[in-house]
PDB file of C-alpha atoms and ligand atoms in Angstrom:
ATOM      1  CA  UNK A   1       0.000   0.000   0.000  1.00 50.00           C
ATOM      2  CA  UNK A   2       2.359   2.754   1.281  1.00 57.00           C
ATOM      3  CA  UNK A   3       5.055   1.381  -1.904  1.00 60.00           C
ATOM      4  CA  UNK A   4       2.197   2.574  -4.191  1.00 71.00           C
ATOM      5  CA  UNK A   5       1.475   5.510  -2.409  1.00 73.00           C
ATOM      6  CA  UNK A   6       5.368   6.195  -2.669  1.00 74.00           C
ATOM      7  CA  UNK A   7       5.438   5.397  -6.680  1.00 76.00           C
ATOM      8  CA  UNK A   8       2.514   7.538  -7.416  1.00 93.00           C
ATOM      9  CA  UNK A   9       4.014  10.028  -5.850  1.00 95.00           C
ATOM     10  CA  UNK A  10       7.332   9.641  -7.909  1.00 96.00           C
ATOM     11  CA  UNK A  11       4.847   9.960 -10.968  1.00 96.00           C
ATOM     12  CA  UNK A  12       3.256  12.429 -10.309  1.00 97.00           C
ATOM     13  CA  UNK A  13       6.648  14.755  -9.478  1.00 97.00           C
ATOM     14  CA  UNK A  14       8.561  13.349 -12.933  1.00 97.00           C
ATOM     15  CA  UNK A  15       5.292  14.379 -14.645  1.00 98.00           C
ATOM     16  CA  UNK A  16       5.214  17.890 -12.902  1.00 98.00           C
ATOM     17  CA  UNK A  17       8.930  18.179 -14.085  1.00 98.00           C
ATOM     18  CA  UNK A  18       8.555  17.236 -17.678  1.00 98.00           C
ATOM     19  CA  UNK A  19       5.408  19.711 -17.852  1.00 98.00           C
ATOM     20  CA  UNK A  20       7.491  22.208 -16.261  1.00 98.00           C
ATOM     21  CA  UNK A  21      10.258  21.662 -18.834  1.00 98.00           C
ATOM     22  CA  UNK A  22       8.349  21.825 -21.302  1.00 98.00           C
ATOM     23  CA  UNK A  23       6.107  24.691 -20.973  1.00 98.00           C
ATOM     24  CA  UNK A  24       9.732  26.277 -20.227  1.00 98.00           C
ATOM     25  CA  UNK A  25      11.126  25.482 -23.865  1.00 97.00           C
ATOM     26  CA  UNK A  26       7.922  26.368 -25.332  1.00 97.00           C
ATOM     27  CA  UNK A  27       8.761  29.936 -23.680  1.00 94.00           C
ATOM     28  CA  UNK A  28      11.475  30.451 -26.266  1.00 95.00           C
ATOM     29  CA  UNK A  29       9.160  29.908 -29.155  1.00 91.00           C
ATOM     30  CA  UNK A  30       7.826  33.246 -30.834  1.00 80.00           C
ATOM     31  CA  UNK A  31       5.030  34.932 -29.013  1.00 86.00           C
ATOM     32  CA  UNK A  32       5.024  38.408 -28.966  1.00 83.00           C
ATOM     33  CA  UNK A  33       2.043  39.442 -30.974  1.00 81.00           C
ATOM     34  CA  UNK A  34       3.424  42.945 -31.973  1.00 73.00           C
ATOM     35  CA  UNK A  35       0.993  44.914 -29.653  1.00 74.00           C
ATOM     36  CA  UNK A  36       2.750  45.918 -26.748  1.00 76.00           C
ATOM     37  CA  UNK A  37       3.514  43.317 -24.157  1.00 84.00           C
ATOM     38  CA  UNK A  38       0.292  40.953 -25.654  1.00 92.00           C
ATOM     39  CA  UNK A  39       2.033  37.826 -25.317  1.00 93.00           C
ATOM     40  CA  UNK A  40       0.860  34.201 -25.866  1.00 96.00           C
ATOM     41  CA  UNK A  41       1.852  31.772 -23.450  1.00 97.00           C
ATOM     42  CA  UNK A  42       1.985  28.451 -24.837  1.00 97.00           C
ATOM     43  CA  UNK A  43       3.446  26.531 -21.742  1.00 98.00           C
ATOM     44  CA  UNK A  44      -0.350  27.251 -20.352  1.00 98.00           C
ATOM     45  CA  UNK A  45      -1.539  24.396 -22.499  1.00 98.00           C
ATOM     46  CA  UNK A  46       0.460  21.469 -20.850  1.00 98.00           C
ATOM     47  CA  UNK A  47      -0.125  23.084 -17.831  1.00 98.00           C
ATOM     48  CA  UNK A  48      -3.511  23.120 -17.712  1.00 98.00           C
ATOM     49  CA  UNK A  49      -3.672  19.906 -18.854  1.00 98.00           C
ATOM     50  CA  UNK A  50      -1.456  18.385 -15.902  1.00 98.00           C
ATOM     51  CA  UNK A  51      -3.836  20.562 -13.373  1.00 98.00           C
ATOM     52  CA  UNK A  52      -6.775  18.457 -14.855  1.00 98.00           C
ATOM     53  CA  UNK A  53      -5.028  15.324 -14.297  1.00 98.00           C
ATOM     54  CA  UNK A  54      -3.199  15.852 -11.019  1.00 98.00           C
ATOM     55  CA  UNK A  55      -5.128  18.338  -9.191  1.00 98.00           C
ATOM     56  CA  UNK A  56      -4.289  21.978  -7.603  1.00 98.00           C
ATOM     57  CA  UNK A  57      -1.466  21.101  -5.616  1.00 98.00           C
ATOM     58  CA  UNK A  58       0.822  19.514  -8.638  1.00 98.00           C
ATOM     59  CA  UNK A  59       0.067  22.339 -11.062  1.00 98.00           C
ATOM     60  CA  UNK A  60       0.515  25.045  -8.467  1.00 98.00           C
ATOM     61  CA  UNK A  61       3.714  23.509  -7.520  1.00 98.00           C
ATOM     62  CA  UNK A  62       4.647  22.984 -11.418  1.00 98.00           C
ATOM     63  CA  UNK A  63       3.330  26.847 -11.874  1.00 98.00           C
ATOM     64  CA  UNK A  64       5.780  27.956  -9.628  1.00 98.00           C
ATOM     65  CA  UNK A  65       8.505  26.027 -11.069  1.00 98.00           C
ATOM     66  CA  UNK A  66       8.133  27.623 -14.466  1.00 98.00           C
ATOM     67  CA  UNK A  67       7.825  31.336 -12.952  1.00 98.00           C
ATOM     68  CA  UNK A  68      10.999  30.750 -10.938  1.00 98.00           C
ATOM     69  CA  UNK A  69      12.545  29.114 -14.209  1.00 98.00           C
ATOM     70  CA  UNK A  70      11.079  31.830 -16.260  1.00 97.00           C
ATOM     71  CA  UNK A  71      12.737  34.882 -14.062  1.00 98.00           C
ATOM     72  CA  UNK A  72      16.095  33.805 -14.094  1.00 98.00           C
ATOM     73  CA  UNK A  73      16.388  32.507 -17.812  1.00 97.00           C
ATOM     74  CA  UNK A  74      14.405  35.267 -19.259  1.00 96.00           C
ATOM     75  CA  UNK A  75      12.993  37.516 -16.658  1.00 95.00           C
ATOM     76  CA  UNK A  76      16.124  39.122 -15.292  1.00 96.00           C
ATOM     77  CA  UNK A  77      18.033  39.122 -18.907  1.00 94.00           C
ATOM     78  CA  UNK A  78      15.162  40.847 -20.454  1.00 92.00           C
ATOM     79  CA  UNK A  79      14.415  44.125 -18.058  1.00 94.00           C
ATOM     80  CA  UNK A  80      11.381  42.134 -17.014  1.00 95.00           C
ATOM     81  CA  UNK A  81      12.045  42.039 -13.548  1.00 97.00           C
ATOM     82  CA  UNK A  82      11.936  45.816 -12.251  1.00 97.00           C
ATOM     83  CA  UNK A  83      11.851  45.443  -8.713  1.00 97.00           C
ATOM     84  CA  UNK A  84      11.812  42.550  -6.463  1.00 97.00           C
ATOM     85  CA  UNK A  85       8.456  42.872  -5.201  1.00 98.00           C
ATOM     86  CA  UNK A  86       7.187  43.267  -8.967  1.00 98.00           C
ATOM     87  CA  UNK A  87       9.666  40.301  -9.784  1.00 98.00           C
ATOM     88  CA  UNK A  88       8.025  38.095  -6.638  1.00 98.00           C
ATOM     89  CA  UNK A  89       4.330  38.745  -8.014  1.00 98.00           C
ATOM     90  CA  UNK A  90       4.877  38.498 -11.583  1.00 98.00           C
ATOM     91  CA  UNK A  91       6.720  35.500 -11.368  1.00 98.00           C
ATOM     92  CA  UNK A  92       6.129  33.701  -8.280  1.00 98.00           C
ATOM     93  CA  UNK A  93       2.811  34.363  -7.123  1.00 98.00           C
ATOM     94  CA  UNK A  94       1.008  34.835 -11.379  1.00 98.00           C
ATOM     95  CA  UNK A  95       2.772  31.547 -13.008  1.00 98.00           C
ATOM     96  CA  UNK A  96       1.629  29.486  -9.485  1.00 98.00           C
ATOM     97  CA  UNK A  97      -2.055  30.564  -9.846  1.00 98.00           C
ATOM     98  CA  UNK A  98      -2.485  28.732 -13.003  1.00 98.00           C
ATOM     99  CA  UNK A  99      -2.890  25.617 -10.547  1.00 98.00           C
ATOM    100  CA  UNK A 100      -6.448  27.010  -9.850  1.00 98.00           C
ATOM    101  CA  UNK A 101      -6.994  25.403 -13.192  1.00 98.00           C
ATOM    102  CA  UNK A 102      -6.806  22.092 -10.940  1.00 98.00           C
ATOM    103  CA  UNK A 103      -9.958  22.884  -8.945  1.00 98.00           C
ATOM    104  CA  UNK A 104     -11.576  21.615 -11.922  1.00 98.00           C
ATOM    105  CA  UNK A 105     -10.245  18.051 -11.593  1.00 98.00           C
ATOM    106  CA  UNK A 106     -12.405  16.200  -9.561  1.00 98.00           C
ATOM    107  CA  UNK A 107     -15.547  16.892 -12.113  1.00 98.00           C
ATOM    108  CA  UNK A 108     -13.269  16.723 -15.261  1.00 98.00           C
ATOM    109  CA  UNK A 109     -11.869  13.124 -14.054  1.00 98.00           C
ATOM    110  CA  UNK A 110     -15.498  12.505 -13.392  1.00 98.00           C
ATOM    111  CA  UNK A 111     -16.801  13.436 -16.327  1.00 97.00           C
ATOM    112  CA  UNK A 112     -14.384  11.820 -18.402  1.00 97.00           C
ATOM    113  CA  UNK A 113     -14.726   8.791 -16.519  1.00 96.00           C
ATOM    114  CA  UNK A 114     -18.150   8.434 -17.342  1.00 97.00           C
ATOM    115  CA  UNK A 115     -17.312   9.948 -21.156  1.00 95.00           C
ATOM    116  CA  UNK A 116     -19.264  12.547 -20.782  1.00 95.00           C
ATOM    117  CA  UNK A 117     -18.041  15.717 -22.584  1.00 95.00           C
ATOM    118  CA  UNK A 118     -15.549  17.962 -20.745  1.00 97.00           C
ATOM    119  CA  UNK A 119     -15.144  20.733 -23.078  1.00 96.00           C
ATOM    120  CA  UNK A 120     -16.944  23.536 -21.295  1.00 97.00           C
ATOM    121  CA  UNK A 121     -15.383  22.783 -17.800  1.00 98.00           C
ATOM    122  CA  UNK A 122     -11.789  22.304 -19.728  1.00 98.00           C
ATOM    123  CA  UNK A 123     -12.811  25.921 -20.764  1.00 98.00           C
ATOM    124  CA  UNK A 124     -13.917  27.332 -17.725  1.00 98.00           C
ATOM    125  CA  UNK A 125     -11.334  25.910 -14.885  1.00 98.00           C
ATOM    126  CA  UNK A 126      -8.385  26.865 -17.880  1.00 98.00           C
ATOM    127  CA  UNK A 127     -10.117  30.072 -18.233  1.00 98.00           C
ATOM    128  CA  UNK A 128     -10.070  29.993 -14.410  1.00 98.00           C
ATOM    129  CA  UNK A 129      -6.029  29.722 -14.140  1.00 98.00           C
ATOM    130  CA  UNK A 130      -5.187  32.260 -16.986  1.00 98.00           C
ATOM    131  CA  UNK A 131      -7.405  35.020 -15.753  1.00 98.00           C
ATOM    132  CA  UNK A 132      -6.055  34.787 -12.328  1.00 98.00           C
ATOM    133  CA  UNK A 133      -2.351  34.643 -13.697  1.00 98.00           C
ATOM    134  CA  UNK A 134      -3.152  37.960 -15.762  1.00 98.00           C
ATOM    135  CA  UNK A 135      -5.178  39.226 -13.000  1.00 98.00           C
ATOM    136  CA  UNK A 136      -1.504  39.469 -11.323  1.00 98.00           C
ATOM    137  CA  UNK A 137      -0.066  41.009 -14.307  1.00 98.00           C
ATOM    138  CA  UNK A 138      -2.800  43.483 -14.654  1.00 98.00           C
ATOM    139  CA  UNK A 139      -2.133  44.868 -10.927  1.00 98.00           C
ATOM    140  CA  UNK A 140       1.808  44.564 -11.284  1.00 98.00           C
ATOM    141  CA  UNK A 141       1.158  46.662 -14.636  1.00 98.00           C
ATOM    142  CA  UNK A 142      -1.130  49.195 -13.054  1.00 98.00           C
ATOM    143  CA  UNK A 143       1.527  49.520 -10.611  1.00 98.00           C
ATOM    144  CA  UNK A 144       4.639  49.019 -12.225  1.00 98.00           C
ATOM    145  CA  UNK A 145       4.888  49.547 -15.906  1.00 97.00           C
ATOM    146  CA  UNK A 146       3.078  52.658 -16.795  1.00 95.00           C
ATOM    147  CA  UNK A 147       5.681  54.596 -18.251  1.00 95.00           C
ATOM    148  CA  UNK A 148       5.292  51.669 -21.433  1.00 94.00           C
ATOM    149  CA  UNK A 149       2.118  52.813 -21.667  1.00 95.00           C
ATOM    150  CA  UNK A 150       1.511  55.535 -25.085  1.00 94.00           C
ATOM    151  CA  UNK A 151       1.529  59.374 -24.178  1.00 94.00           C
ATOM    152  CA  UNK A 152      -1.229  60.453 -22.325  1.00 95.00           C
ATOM    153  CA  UNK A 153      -2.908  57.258 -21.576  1.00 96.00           C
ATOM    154  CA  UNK A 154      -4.128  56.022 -17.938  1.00 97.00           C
ATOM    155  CA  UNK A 155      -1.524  53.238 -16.776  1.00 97.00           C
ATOM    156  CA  UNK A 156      -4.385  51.312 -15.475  1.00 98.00           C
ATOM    157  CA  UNK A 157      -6.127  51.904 -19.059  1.00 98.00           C
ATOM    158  CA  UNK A 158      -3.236  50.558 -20.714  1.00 97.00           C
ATOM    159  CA  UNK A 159      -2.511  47.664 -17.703  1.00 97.00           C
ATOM    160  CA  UNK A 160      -6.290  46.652 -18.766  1.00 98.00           C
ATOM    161  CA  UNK A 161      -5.604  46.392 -21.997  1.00 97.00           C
ATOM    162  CA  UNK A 162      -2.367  44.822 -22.279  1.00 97.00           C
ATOM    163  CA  UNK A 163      -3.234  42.310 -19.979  1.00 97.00           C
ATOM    164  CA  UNK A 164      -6.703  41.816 -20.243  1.00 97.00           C
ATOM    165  CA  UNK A 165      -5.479  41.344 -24.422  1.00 96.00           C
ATOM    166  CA  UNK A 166      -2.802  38.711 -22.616  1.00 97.00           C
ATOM    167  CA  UNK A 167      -5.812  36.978 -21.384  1.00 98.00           C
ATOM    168  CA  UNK A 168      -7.982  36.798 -24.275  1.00 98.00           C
ATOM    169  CA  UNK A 169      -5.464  35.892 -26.735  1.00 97.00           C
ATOM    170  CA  UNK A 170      -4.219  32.800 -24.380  1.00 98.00           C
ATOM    171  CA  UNK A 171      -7.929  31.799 -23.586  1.00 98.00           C
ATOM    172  CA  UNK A 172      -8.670  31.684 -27.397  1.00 98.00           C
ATOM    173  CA  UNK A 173      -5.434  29.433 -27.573  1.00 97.00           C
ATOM    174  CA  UNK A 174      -5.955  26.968 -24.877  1.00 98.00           C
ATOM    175  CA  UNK A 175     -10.048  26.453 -26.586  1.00 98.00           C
ATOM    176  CA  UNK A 176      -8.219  25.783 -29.751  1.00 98.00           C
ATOM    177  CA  UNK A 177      -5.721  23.428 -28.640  1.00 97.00           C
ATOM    178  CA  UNK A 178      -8.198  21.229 -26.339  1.00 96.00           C
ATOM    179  CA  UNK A 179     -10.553  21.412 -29.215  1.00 96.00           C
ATOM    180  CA  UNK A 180      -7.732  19.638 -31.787  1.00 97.00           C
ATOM    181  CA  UNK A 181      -6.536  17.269 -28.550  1.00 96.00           C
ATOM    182  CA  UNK A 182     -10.445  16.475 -27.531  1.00 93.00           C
ATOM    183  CA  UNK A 183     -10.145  12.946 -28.878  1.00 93.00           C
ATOM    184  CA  UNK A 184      -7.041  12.500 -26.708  1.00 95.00           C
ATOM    185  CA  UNK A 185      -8.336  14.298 -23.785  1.00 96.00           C
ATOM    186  CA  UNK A 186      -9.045  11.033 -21.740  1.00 95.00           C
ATOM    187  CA  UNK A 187      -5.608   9.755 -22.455  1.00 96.00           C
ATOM    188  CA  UNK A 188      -3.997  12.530 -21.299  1.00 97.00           C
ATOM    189  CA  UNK A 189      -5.796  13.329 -18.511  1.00 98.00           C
ATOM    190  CA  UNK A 190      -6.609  10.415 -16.894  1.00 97.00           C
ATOM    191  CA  UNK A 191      -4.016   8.605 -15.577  1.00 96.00           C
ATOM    192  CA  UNK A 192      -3.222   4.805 -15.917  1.00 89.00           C
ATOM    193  CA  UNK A 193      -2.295   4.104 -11.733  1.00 68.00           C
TER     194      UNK A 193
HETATM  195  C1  218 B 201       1.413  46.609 -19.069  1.00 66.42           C
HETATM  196  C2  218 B 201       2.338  45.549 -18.666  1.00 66.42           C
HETATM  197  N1  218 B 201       3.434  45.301 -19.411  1.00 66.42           N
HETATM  198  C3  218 B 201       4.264  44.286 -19.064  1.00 66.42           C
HETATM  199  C4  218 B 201       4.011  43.524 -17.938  1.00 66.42           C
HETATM  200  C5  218 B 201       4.921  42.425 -17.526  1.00 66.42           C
HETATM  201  N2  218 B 201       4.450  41.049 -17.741  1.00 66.42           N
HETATM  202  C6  218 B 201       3.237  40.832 -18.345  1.00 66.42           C
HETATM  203  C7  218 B 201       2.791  39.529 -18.607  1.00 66.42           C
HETATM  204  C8  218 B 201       3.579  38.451 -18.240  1.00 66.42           C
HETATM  205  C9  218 B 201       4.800  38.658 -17.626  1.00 66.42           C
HETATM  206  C10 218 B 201       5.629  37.455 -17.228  1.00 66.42           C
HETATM  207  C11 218 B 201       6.616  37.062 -18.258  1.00 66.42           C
HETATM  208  O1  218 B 201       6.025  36.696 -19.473  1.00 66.42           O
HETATM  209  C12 218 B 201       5.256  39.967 -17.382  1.00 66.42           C
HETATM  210  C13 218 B 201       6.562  40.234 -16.708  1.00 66.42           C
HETATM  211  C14 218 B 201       2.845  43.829 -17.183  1.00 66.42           C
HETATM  212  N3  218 B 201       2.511  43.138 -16.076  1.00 66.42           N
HETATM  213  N4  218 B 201       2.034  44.826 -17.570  1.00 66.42           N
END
C-alpha cells in the first residue's frame, strides 16, 4: 500500500517536471504578438492539462517552477524584472495561480470517466487559471509599468488592456488546442495508476 502511495508520488513529481520543462522550452518559441507586451503563453496548455489530471497542488507547484525558471532565464536578462516585489508577483505568485486550473479536476476526471463531454469545464477551470495569472499582471502593470504605456494614456487603461489582451489571446489558444486534442483528452488526462 504505502510502496504505491510512494510510486505515485514519484509519478506524479517526474510528470510535474517534464510539464514544467516543457512549458519552459515552449517559452522560447515566438510569441510576442506585436501589440505591446500581448504575449501568448503556450506553456499554459500542458499546464492546464497536468492541473486536470493531477489536481491543484501539482500544477501550483509545477506553476511555480516555471515562474521561478522563467525569471532567471528570461525575466532578469530581459528588463522584465523591475523590482523585487514586482519580480516576486509576476513571477512567483502569477505563473503558481495557473494551478487554480486544478480545482476543476475532480468533475473533469469525473466526467471523463463516465465519457461525458468535458469541453466547457476544460474551458472554464483553464479560463479559471489564466485570468487569475493575468489578474496578477494586470495589478503589477497598473503599478509598475506605466511609463510603457503611449503618451497620455491612464496606466491602469493601458494595464487593462495589455493584460486583459494577454488573457484573451491565451484563452482563445488553450479552446483551440483542447478542441484539436479532444479525442485524446481522456488519455492525457486520466491517468493509468
Ligand atoms: C502593461 C504591462 N506590461 C508588461 C508587464 C509584464 N508582464 C506581463 C505579462 C507576463 C509577464 C511574465 C513574463 O512573461 C510579465 C513580466 C505587465 N505586467 N504589464
Amino acid at each position: 500500500m504505502e510502496k504505491t502511495k510512494d510510486k505515485n508520488a514519484l509519478q506524479v513529481t517526474v510528470e510535474g517536471a517534464i510539464i514544467t520543462a516543457f512549458a519552459m522550452a515552449l517559452n522560447y518559441l515566438p510569441h510576442t504578438t506585436g501589440i505591446s507586451a500581448v504575449e501568448f503563453s503556450y506553456g499554459l496548455v500542458p499546464l492546464i492539462i497536468f492541473a486536470f489530471r493531477r489536481g491543484i497542488v501539482p500544477a501550483t507547484l509545477s506553476g511555480l517552477t516555471w515562474g521561478i525558471l522563467d525569471l532567471i532565464l528570461r525575466g532578469i536578462g530581459d528588463g522584465s524584472v523591475l523590482n523585487p516585489l514586482q519580480g516576486f508577483l509576476e513571477y512567483f505568485i502569477a505563473f503558481a495561480l495557473v494551478g487554480l486550473a486544478g480545482t476543476g479536476y475532480t468533475k473533469i476526471q469525473s466526467d471523463l470517466r463516465s465519457n461525458k463531454s468535458i469541453m466547457l469545464s476544460a474551458i472554464l477551470f483553464g479560463s479559471l487559471g489564466i485570468v487569475s495569472k493575468y489578474f496578477i499582471h494586470f495589478i503589477a502593470g497598473g503599478y509598475y509599468w506605466g511609463s510603457y504605456a503611449p503618451k497620455g494614456m491612464n496606466p491602469w487603461v493601458y494595464s487593462l488592456v495589455v493584460n486583459g489582451g494577454s488573457a484573451i489571446a491565451n484563452i482563445i489558444l488553450v479552446i483551440v488546442v483542447l478542441l484539436l486534442l479532444s479525442r485524446s483528452m481522456k488519455t492525457l488526462i486520466i491517468p493509468k495508476n
